[in-house]
Coordinates of C-alpha atoms in Angstrom, one line a residue:
Chain A
M1 CA 14.5 26.9 62.0
D2 CA 15.1 28.7 58.7
S3 CA 13.3 27.6 55.6
W4 CA 16.4 26.0 54.0
S5 CA 16.9 23.6 56.9
R6 CA 13.2 22.9 57.0
F7 CA 13.4 22.0 53.3
L8 CA 16.4 19.7 54.0
D9 CA 14.6 18.2 57.0
T10 CA 11.5 17.5 55.0
F11 CA 13.1 15.9 51.9
F12 CA 16.7 14.9 52.8
K13 CA 16.7 14.0 56.5
P14 CA 20.1 12.1 57.0
D15 CA 19.0 9.6 59.6
L16 CA 15.9 8.7 57.6
I17 CA 18.0 8.3 54.4
R18 CA 20.3 5.9 56.3
H19 CA 17.3 4.1 57.8
Y20 CA 15.3 3.6 54.6
L21 CA 18.2 3.1 52.1
P22 CA 18.0 -0.8 52.4
S23 CA 14.2 -0.9 51.7
I24 CA 14.4 1.6 48.9
A25 CA 17.3 -0.4 47.4
A26 CA 15.3 -3.6 47.7
G27 CA 12.3 -1.8 46.0
T28 CA 14.7 -0.7 43.2
V29 CA 15.7 -4.3 42.6
T30 CA 12.0 -5.4 42.5
T31 CA 11.2 -2.6 40.1
I32 CA 14.1 -3.6 37.8
E33 CA 13.0 -7.2 37.9
I34 CA 9.4 -6.4 36.9
A35 CA 10.4 -3.8 34.4
A36 CA 12.8 -6.1 32.7
A37 CA 10.2 -8.9 32.6
I38 CA 7.6 -6.5 31.1
V39 CA 9.9 -5.2 28.5
V40 CA 10.9 -8.6 27.3
T41 CA 7.4 -10.2 27.2
G42 CA 5.6 -7.1 26.1
I43 CA 7.8 -6.3 23.1
A44 CA 8.1 -10.0 22.1
L45 CA 4.3 -10.4 22.3
G46 CA 3.8 -7.2 20.4
L47 CA 6.1 -8.3 17.6
V48 CA 4.4 -11.7 17.4
L49 CA 1.0 -10.0 17.2
A50 CA 2.2 -7.6 14.4
V51 CA 3.5 -10.6 12.5
V52 CA 0.2 -12.5 12.9
R53 CA -1.6 -9.4 11.6
T54 CA 0.4 -9.4 8.4
F55 CA -1.2 -12.6 7.4
R56 CA -4.4 -10.6 7.1
V57 CA -6.8 -13.4 8.2
L58 CA -9.9 -11.3 8.7
P59 CA -11.5 -12.9 11.8
I60 CA -8.2 -13.1 13.6
N61 CA -7.3 -9.5 12.8
V62 CA -10.7 -8.3 14.0
I63 CA -10.2 -10.0 17.4
L64 CA -6.6 -8.8 17.5
V65 CA -7.3 -5.2 16.7
T66 CA -10.3 -5.1 19.2
C67 CA -8.2 -6.5 22.0
V68 CA -5.3 -4.1 21.2
D69 CA -7.6 -1.1 21.2
I70 CA -9.2 -2.1 24.5
M71 CA -5.7 -2.4 26.0
R72 CA -4.7 0.9 24.7
A73 CA -7.9 2.6 25.8
L74 CA -8.0 1.4 29.4
P75 CA -6.0 3.2 32.1
P76 CA -3.5 0.5 33.2
I77 CA -4.5 1.0 36.9
V78 CA -8.1 -0.1 36.0
L79 CA -6.7 -3.4 34.6
V80 CA -4.4 -3.9 37.5
L81 CA -7.2 -3.5 40.0
L82 CA -9.7 -5.5 37.9
V83 CA -7.3 -8.5 37.6
Y84 CA -6.0 -8.4 41.1
F85 CA -9.3 -8.1 42.9
G86 CA -11.5 -9.8 40.3
M87 CA -9.6 -13.0 39.4
P88 CA -9.7 -14.5 42.9
N89 CA -13.6 -14.5 42.7
I90 CA -13.3 -16.9 39.7
G91 CA -10.8 -19.0 41.6
I92 CA -7.6 -17.7 40.1
N93 CA -5.3 -16.4 42.7
L94 CA -2.3 -14.6 41.2
P95 CA 0.5 -13.1 43.3
S96 CA 0.6 -9.3 43.0
F97 CA 4.0 -9.4 41.2
A98 CA 2.5 -11.7 38.5
V99 CA -0.6 -9.5 38.1
L100 CA 1.5 -6.4 37.5
W101 CA 3.8 -8.2 35.1
I102 CA 1.0 -9.7 33.1
V103 CA -1.2 -6.6 32.9
L104 CA 1.7 -4.2 31.9
S105 CA 3.1 -6.8 29.5
L106 CA -0.3 -6.9 27.7
V107 CA -0.5 -3.1 27.6
L108 CA 3.0 -2.8 26.2
A109 CA 2.3 -5.6 23.8
A110 CA -0.8 -3.7 22.5
F111 CA 1.2 -0.5 21.9
A112 CA 4.2 -2.4 20.5
E113 CA 2.0 -4.3 18.1
E114 CA 0.7 -1.0 16.7
I115 CA 4.2 0.4 16.4
F116 CA 5.6 -2.7 14.7
W117 CA 2.5 -2.8 12.4
A118 CA 3.1 0.8 11.4
G119 CA 6.7 0.0 10.8
I120 CA 5.8 -3.0 8.6
L121 CA 3.3 -0.9 6.6
S122 CA 5.9 1.8 6.0
I123 CA 8.2 -0.6 4.1
P124 CA 7.6 0.1 0.4
K125 CA 5.7 -2.5 -1.6
G126 CA 8.7 -2.7 -3.9
Q127 CA 10.7 -4.4 -1.2
W128 CA 8.1 -7.1 -0.9
E129 CA 7.9 -7.5 -4.7
T130 CA 11.7 -7.7 -5.2
A131 CA 12.1 -10.3 -2.5
R132 CA 9.2 -12.4 -3.8
S133 CA 10.7 -12.1 -7.3
T134 CA 13.9 -13.6 -6.1
G135 CA 12.1 -16.7 -4.7
F136 CA 11.4 -15.6 -1.1
G137 CA 8.1 -16.8 0.2
F138 CA 5.8 -14.5 2.3
F139 CA 7.2 -15.4 5.7
P140 CA 10.9 -15.3 4.7
T141 CA 10.3 -12.0 3.0
L142 CA 8.9 -10.7 6.3
L143 CA 11.7 -12.2 8.3
Y144 CA 14.8 -11.2 6.2
I145 CA 13.8 -8.1 4.3
V146 CA 10.8 -6.3 5.9
L147 CA 11.2 -6.8 9.6
P148 CA 14.9 -5.8 9.8
Q149 CA 13.9 -2.5 8.2
A150 CA 10.7 -2.1 10.1
V151 CA 12.3 -2.7 13.5
R152 CA 14.9 -0.1 12.9
L153 CA 12.2 2.5 12.1
T154 CA 10.3 1.6 15.3
V155 CA 13.2 2.1 17.7
P156 CA 12.4 5.7 18.7
P157 CA 8.6 5.3 19.2
L158 CA 9.1 2.0 20.9
T159 CA 11.7 3.4 23.3
N160 CA 9.3 6.1 24.3
R161 CA 6.4 3.7 24.8
T162 CA 8.4 1.2 26.7
L163 CA 9.6 3.9 29.1
A164 CA 6.1 5.2 29.6
I165 CA 4.8 1.7 30.4
T166 CA 7.7 0.5 32.6
K167 CA 7.2 3.6 34.7
N168 CA 3.8 2.2 35.4
T169 CA 5.4 -0.4 37.6
A170 CA 4.7 2.2 40.3
L171 CA 1.1 1.1 40.0
G172 CA 2.2 -2.1 41.8
T173 CA 2.0 0.0 45.0
V174 CA -1.8 -0.2 45.0
I175 CA -1.7 -4.0 45.1
G176 CA 1.2 -4.3 47.4
V177 CA 4.1 -5.2 45.1
P178 CA 7.2 -4.2 47.1
E179 CA 8.6 -2.0 44.4
I180 CA 10.2 1.5 44.8
L181 CA 7.0 3.6 45.3
N182 CA 5.6 1.0 47.7
Q183 CA 8.7 1.0 49.8
A184 CA 8.8 4.8 49.7
T185 CA 5.2 5.3 50.7
T186 CA 5.6 2.8 53.5
G187 CA 8.6 4.7 54.7
Q188 CA 6.7 7.9 54.4
S189 CA 3.8 6.8 56.6
F190 CA 6.0 5.3 59.3
S191 CA 8.3 8.3 59.5
G192 CA 5.8 11.1 58.7
N193 CA 8.4 12.6 56.5
A194 CA 8.8 13.0 52.7
T195 CA 12.4 11.9 52.7
P196 CA 11.6 8.3 51.7
L197 CA 9.5 9.6 48.8
M198 CA 12.3 11.8 47.6
M199 CA 14.6 8.8 47.8
G200 CA 12.1 6.9 45.7
A201 CA 12.0 9.7 43.1
I202 CA 15.8 9.7 43.0
A203 CA 15.8 5.9 42.5
Y204 CA 13.5 6.3 39.5
V205 CA 15.7 8.9 38.0
I206 CA 18.9 6.8 38.5
L207 CA 17.0 3.8 37.0
F208 CA 15.4 5.4 34.0
I209 CA 18.0 8.0 32.9
P210 CA 20.3 5.3 31.5
V211 CA 17.3 3.8 29.7
V212 CA 16.6 7.1 28.1
A213 CA 20.2 7.5 27.1
L214 CA 20.3 3.9 25.7
G215 CA 17.2 4.8 23.6
R216 CA 19.0 7.8 22.2
L217 CA 22.0 5.7 21.4
L218 CA 19.9 3.0 19.6
E219 CA 18.2 5.7 17.6
T220 CA 21.4 7.0 16.3
R221 CA 22.8 3.6 15.6
F222 CA 19.8 2.3 13.7
R223 CA 19.4 5.4 11.6
W224 CA 20.4 5.1 8.0
S225 CA 19.8 7.3 5.1
R226 CA 17.2 5.6 2.9
A227 CA 17.9 5.3 -0.8
Chain B
M1 CA 14.2 -15.6 -35.8
L2 CA 13.6 -19.3 -36.4
L3 CA 10.9 -20.8 -34.4
V4 CA 12.2 -24.3 -34.3
T5 CA 13.6 -24.0 -30.7
A6 CA 11.3 -24.3 -27.7
P7 CA 10.5 -20.8 -26.5
I8 CA 11.8 -19.7 -23.0
L9 CA 8.7 -17.7 -22.4
D10 CA 5.4 -18.6 -24.0
I11 CA 2.2 -16.6 -23.2
R12 CA -1.1 -17.7 -24.6
G13 CA -4.4 -15.8 -24.3
L14 CA -3.4 -13.7 -21.4
R15 CA -6.0 -11.5 -19.9
K16 CA -5.8 -9.4 -16.7
S17 CA -8.5 -7.3 -15.1
F18 CA -8.3 -5.0 -12.2
G19 CA -11.9 -4.8 -11.0
H20 CA -13.9 -3.9 -14.1
V21 CA -11.0 -2.6 -16.0
E22 CA -9.4 -5.1 -18.4
V23 CA -5.7 -4.1 -18.6
L24 CA -4.6 -7.0 -20.8
R25 CA -7.1 -8.2 -23.4
G26 CA -5.6 -11.3 -24.9
I27 CA -1.9 -11.4 -25.3
D28 CA 0.0 -14.1 -27.2
L29 CA 3.8 -13.7 -27.0
S30 CA 6.8 -16.0 -27.1
V31 CA 10.4 -15.3 -26.5
Q32 CA 13.0 -17.5 -27.9
P33 CA 16.3 -18.4 -26.1
Q34 CA 18.8 -15.6 -26.2
E35 CA 16.3 -13.2 -27.7
L36 CA 15.9 -9.6 -26.6
V37 CA 12.4 -8.5 -27.0
F38 CA 11.5 -4.9 -26.4
I39 CA 8.0 -3.8 -25.4
I40 CA 7.0 -0.2 -26.1
G41 CA 3.7 1.6 -25.8
P42 CA 1.9 4.5 -24.2
S43 CA 1.4 4.6 -20.4
G44 CA -1.6 2.5 -19.4
S45 CA -1.1 0.2 -22.4
G46 CA -0.5 -2.7 -20.0
K47 CA 3.1 -3.4 -20.8
S48 CA 4.2 -3.3 -17.1
T49 CA 1.3 -5.5 -16.1
L50 CA 2.3 -8.0 -18.9
L51 CA 5.8 -8.1 -17.5
R52 CA 4.6 -8.5 -13.9
C53 CA 2.3 -11.4 -15.0
C54 CA 5.4 -13.2 -16.3
N55 CA 6.5 -14.0 -12.7
R56 CA 3.0 -13.8 -11.2
L57 CA 3.7 -10.6 -9.3
E58 CA 0.3 -9.9 -10.9
E59 CA -2.1 -12.8 -10.9
P60 CA -3.3 -13.3 -14.5
S61 CA -7.1 -13.5 -14.8
V62 CA -7.1 -15.9 -17.8
G63 CA -4.4 -17.5 -20.0
T64 CA -1.3 -19.6 -19.8
I65 CA 2.3 -18.6 -19.2
R66 CA 5.0 -21.1 -19.7
I67 CA 8.6 -20.5 -18.6
D68 CA 11.0 -23.1 -20.1
G69 CA 8.0 -25.3 -20.6
V70 CA 6.7 -25.1 -17.1
D71 CA 3.2 -23.8 -16.7
L72 CA 3.3 -21.0 -14.2
M73 CA -0.5 -21.1 -13.7
D74 CA -0.5 -24.8 -12.8
R75 CA -1.4 -25.3 -9.1
R76 CA 1.3 -27.8 -8.7
T77 CA 4.0 -25.4 -9.9
D78 CA 6.2 -24.1 -7.1
I79 CA 6.0 -20.4 -7.9
N80 CA 8.8 -19.5 -5.5
A81 CA 11.1 -22.0 -7.1
M82 CA 10.2 -20.7 -10.6
R83 CA 10.7 -17.0 -9.6
R84 CA 14.3 -17.7 -8.8
H85 CA 14.9 -18.4 -12.5
I86 CA 12.9 -15.3 -13.7
G87 CA 15.1 -12.4 -13.0
M88 CA 13.3 -9.1 -12.5
V89 CA 14.7 -5.6 -12.5
F90 CA 12.5 -2.8 -11.4
Q91 CA 12.2 0.9 -12.3
S92 CA 12.9 1.9 -8.7
F93 CA 15.9 -0.5 -8.2
N94 CA 14.4 -1.7 -4.8
L95 CA 17.7 -2.5 -3.2
Y96 CA 17.4 -3.5 0.4
P97 CA 18.6 -0.4 2.2
H98 CA 19.7 -2.2 5.3
L99 CA 22.1 -4.5 3.5
S100 CA 25.4 -3.9 1.7
A101 CA 25.6 -4.4 -2.1
L102 CA 27.2 -7.8 -1.5
S103 CA 24.4 -8.9 0.9
N104 CA 21.7 -7.6 -1.4
V105 CA 23.1 -9.9 -4.1
S106 CA 23.9 -12.9 -1.8
L107 CA 20.8 -12.9 0.4
A108 CA 18.6 -15.0 -1.8
L109 CA 21.5 -17.4 -2.6
R110 CA 21.9 -18.0 1.1
K111 CA 18.3 -18.0 2.3
V112 CA 16.4 -19.3 -0.8
V113 CA 19.0 -21.5 -2.6
K114 CA 20.5 -22.4 0.9
K115 CA 24.1 -22.0 -0.1
S116 CA 26.8 -21.4 2.6
R117 CA 27.7 -17.8 3.3
A118 CA 31.1 -18.3 1.7
E119 CA 29.7 -19.9 -1.5
A120 CA 27.0 -17.3 -1.8
E121 CA 29.4 -14.4 -1.4
T122 CA 31.7 -15.9 -4.0
L123 CA 28.8 -16.1 -6.5
A124 CA 27.6 -12.6 -5.5
L125 CA 31.1 -11.1 -6.0
A126 CA 31.1 -12.7 -9.5
A127 CA 27.7 -11.2 -10.3
L128 CA 28.9 -7.8 -9.1
E129 CA 32.0 -8.2 -11.2
R130 CA 29.8 -8.7 -14.3
V131 CA 28.1 -5.4 -13.7
G132 CA 31.4 -3.7 -13.0
L133 CA 30.8 -3.1 -9.3
R134 CA 33.0 -5.6 -7.5
D135 CA 34.8 -2.8 -5.7
K136 CA 31.4 -1.5 -4.3
A137 CA 30.6 -4.8 -2.6
K138 CA 30.8 -3.3 0.9
S139 CA 28.9 -0.1 0.0
Y140 CA 25.3 0.4 1.2
P141 CA 22.6 1.5 -1.3
S142 CA 22.5 5.0 0.1
E143 CA 26.2 5.3 -0.9
L144 CA 25.7 4.4 -4.5
S145 CA 24.4 6.4 -7.5
G146 CA 21.2 5.5 -9.1
G147 CA 23.0 3.8 -12.0
Q148 CA 25.1 1.8 -9.6
Q149 CA 22.1 0.8 -7.6
Q150 CA 20.4 -0.4 -10.7
R151 CA 23.4 -2.4 -11.7
V152 CA 23.5 -4.0 -8.2
A153 CA 19.8 -4.9 -8.7
I154 CA 20.8 -6.5 -12.0
A155 CA 23.5 -8.4 -10.3
R156 CA 21.0 -9.6 -7.6
A157 CA 18.8 -11.1 -10.3
L158 CA 21.8 -12.4 -12.3
A159 CA 23.3 -14.2 -9.3
L160 CA 20.3 -16.6 -9.3
E161 CA 21.2 -17.7 -12.8
P162 CA 17.9 -16.8 -14.4
T163 CA 16.7 -18.4 -17.6
I164 CA 15.1 -15.1 -18.6
M165 CA 15.3 -11.6 -17.3
L166 CA 12.5 -9.1 -17.1
F167 CA 13.3 -5.4 -17.1
D168 CA 10.5 -3.0 -16.1
E169 CA 11.6 0.5 -17.3
P170 CA 15.1 0.0 -15.8
T171 CA 16.4 3.4 -16.8
S172 CA 13.3 5.6 -16.3
A173 CA 14.3 6.7 -12.8
L174 CA 17.9 7.5 -13.7
D175 CA 19.5 10.8 -14.5
P176 CA 20.4 10.9 -18.2
E177 CA 24.1 10.7 -17.6
L178 CA 23.7 7.4 -15.6
V179 CA 21.5 5.6 -18.2
G180 CA 24.5 4.6 -20.3
S181 CA 26.1 2.5 -17.6
V182 CA 22.9 0.4 -17.1
L183 CA 22.4 0.0 -20.8
A184 CA 26.0 -1.1 -21.2
V185 CA 25.4 -3.9 -18.7
M186 CA 22.2 -5.0 -20.5
R187 CA 24.1 -5.0 -23.8
E188 CA 26.7 -7.3 -22.3
L189 CA 24.0 -9.6 -21.0
K190 CA 22.6 -9.8 -24.5
Q191 CA 26.1 -10.6 -25.8
D192 CA 26.4 -13.4 -23.2
G193 CA 23.2 -14.9 -24.5
M194 CA 20.7 -13.9 -21.9
T195 CA 17.1 -14.0 -22.8
M196 CA 15.5 -10.7 -22.0
L197 CA 12.1 -9.1 -22.1
V198 CA 12.4 -5.3 -21.7
V199 CA 9.8 -2.6 -21.1
S200 CA 11.5 0.6 -21.9
H201 CA 11.5 3.8 -24.0
E202 CA 15.2 3.7 -24.8
M203 CA 14.8 3.8 -28.5
R204 CA 18.4 3.9 -29.5
F205 CA 19.1 0.9 -27.3
A206 CA 16.1 -0.9 -28.8
R207 CA 17.4 -0.1 -32.3
D208 CA 20.8 -1.6 -31.9
A209 CA 20.2 -4.4 -29.3
A210 CA 16.7 -5.7 -29.7
D211 CA 15.8 -8.6 -31.9
R212 CA 12.1 -7.7 -31.9
V213 CA 10.0 -4.7 -30.8
I214 CA 6.5 -5.1 -29.7
F215 CA 4.1 -2.2 -29.7
M216 CA 1.2 -2.4 -27.2
D217 CA -1.8 -0.3 -26.8
H218 CA -5.0 -0.7 -24.8
G219 CA -4.0 -4.2 -23.5
L220 CA -3.3 -5.6 -26.9
I221 CA -0.2 -6.2 -29.0
V222 CA -0.8 -3.9 -32.0
E223 CA 2.4 -4.7 -33.9
E224 CA 5.6 -6.6 -33.7
A225 CA 8.6 -6.3 -35.9
P226 CA 12.4 -6.1 -36.0
P227 CA 13.5 -2.7 -34.6
A228 CA 14.6 -1.4 -38.0
Q229 CA 11.2 -2.0 -39.5
I230 CA 9.1 -0.8 -36.6
F231 CA 11.0 2.5 -36.1
T232 CA 11.3 3.4 -39.8
S233 CA 8.2 1.9 -41.4
P234 CA 5.6 0.9 -38.9
R235 CA 2.6 -0.9 -40.4
E236 CA -0.1 0.3 -38.1
P237 CA -1.3 3.9 -37.8
R238 CA -1.3 3.8 -34.0
T239 CA 2.3 2.5 -34.0
R240 CA 3.3 5.2 -36.5
A241 CA 1.7 7.9 -34.3
F242 CA 3.4 6.6 -31.2
I243 CA 6.8 6.4 -32.8
A244 CA 6.4 9.8 -34.3
E245 CA 5.6 11.2 -30.8
L246 CA 8.7 9.5 -29.3
T247 CA 11.2 10.6 -31.9
R248 CA 9.8 14.1 -32.1

């Protein structure tokens, strides 16, 4: 057997591809479901937290910033394991899907809050003052004048961060969420061959390349030359 | 100017401190309907702070400010409702970069005054017409010159039908060749009977459009007089020195 056919046999074995295609496909659907749920709740929560922070109520902001920093500092896998194996001991049994969704949503929310906050801070004071001078209250100013500008500025960093965190859905494998990597490793251990893992890798690429492209598109669309 | 009418703006005993620094040290000033009052003075004299106190963008430390008889400092006064009627134009224009000229002007009409989009846009177009930029309604701020941006900013304030307009160095950020277009708009506002309080160093404009010029220094009004008098024969030595410096 020459090395080229050994390579194909290790990573692209046709009968294994046929055999594991359904499970990898099912894993892909699961990954999409969790990733979509994380993106929606994580970004929404991050935006809400950033808005709460603008009210500058000291005790609330101290708690908020502390929690955000902890979420950003911890490796997500530590949180996943802690919640999944710790919570049952205090009587809370969460399905693995829910644990992964909640933990990664909170991590994304923490990063998104920082990104939105930086965006809000970067809007010049004059924008606030002008809006206030035309009769807008604090919250309407935030809603109609500051956030629309801040959100545009945050599209590139937010896209990057969202990608980085949704890729962490692969952590679901350690708590048995049947997502892509979980299906692939199962296939690998049953077949003793890396083909299922390669299929998993390809599934991730197919899944995330369009997201990267969409991020680029949004970046261009939301760019405007500032006066 | 006769003082029989009620003033539009009436400031009494206004003081403002930032930390230990007292920027305004007791200002009394009233502006009559349709009057154009010019404020001049060296930088740091407190003229911008005075202007910004007039709609409480700066919170006065002590004193009363009445706009059209309403006490701005009264806790019961709805400051957001008052600010609609106090037009303010800033040195740096501050147009909303994400909105077209039309939306810049109509936004407060829609969201603050709660007019329908159609009604707000009709009023906004009329305001843009007054500043000569109706044809730029669809343009974004980045597509406009500085002078055009400032005129849109004036239209934005004007659309809310202010009882008084405050101008904070409206031409200082403009290239010299663009200043004229903004001053022309201000001159027209004056002719239409707008009450205006202007912080600016445009002496020629002050000379032919202002009713009264106020010279401020170190947080106090040093001298006030009609422009002809203050520019040719100022009473106070400090005023004289400042005018001499400006016209040098």
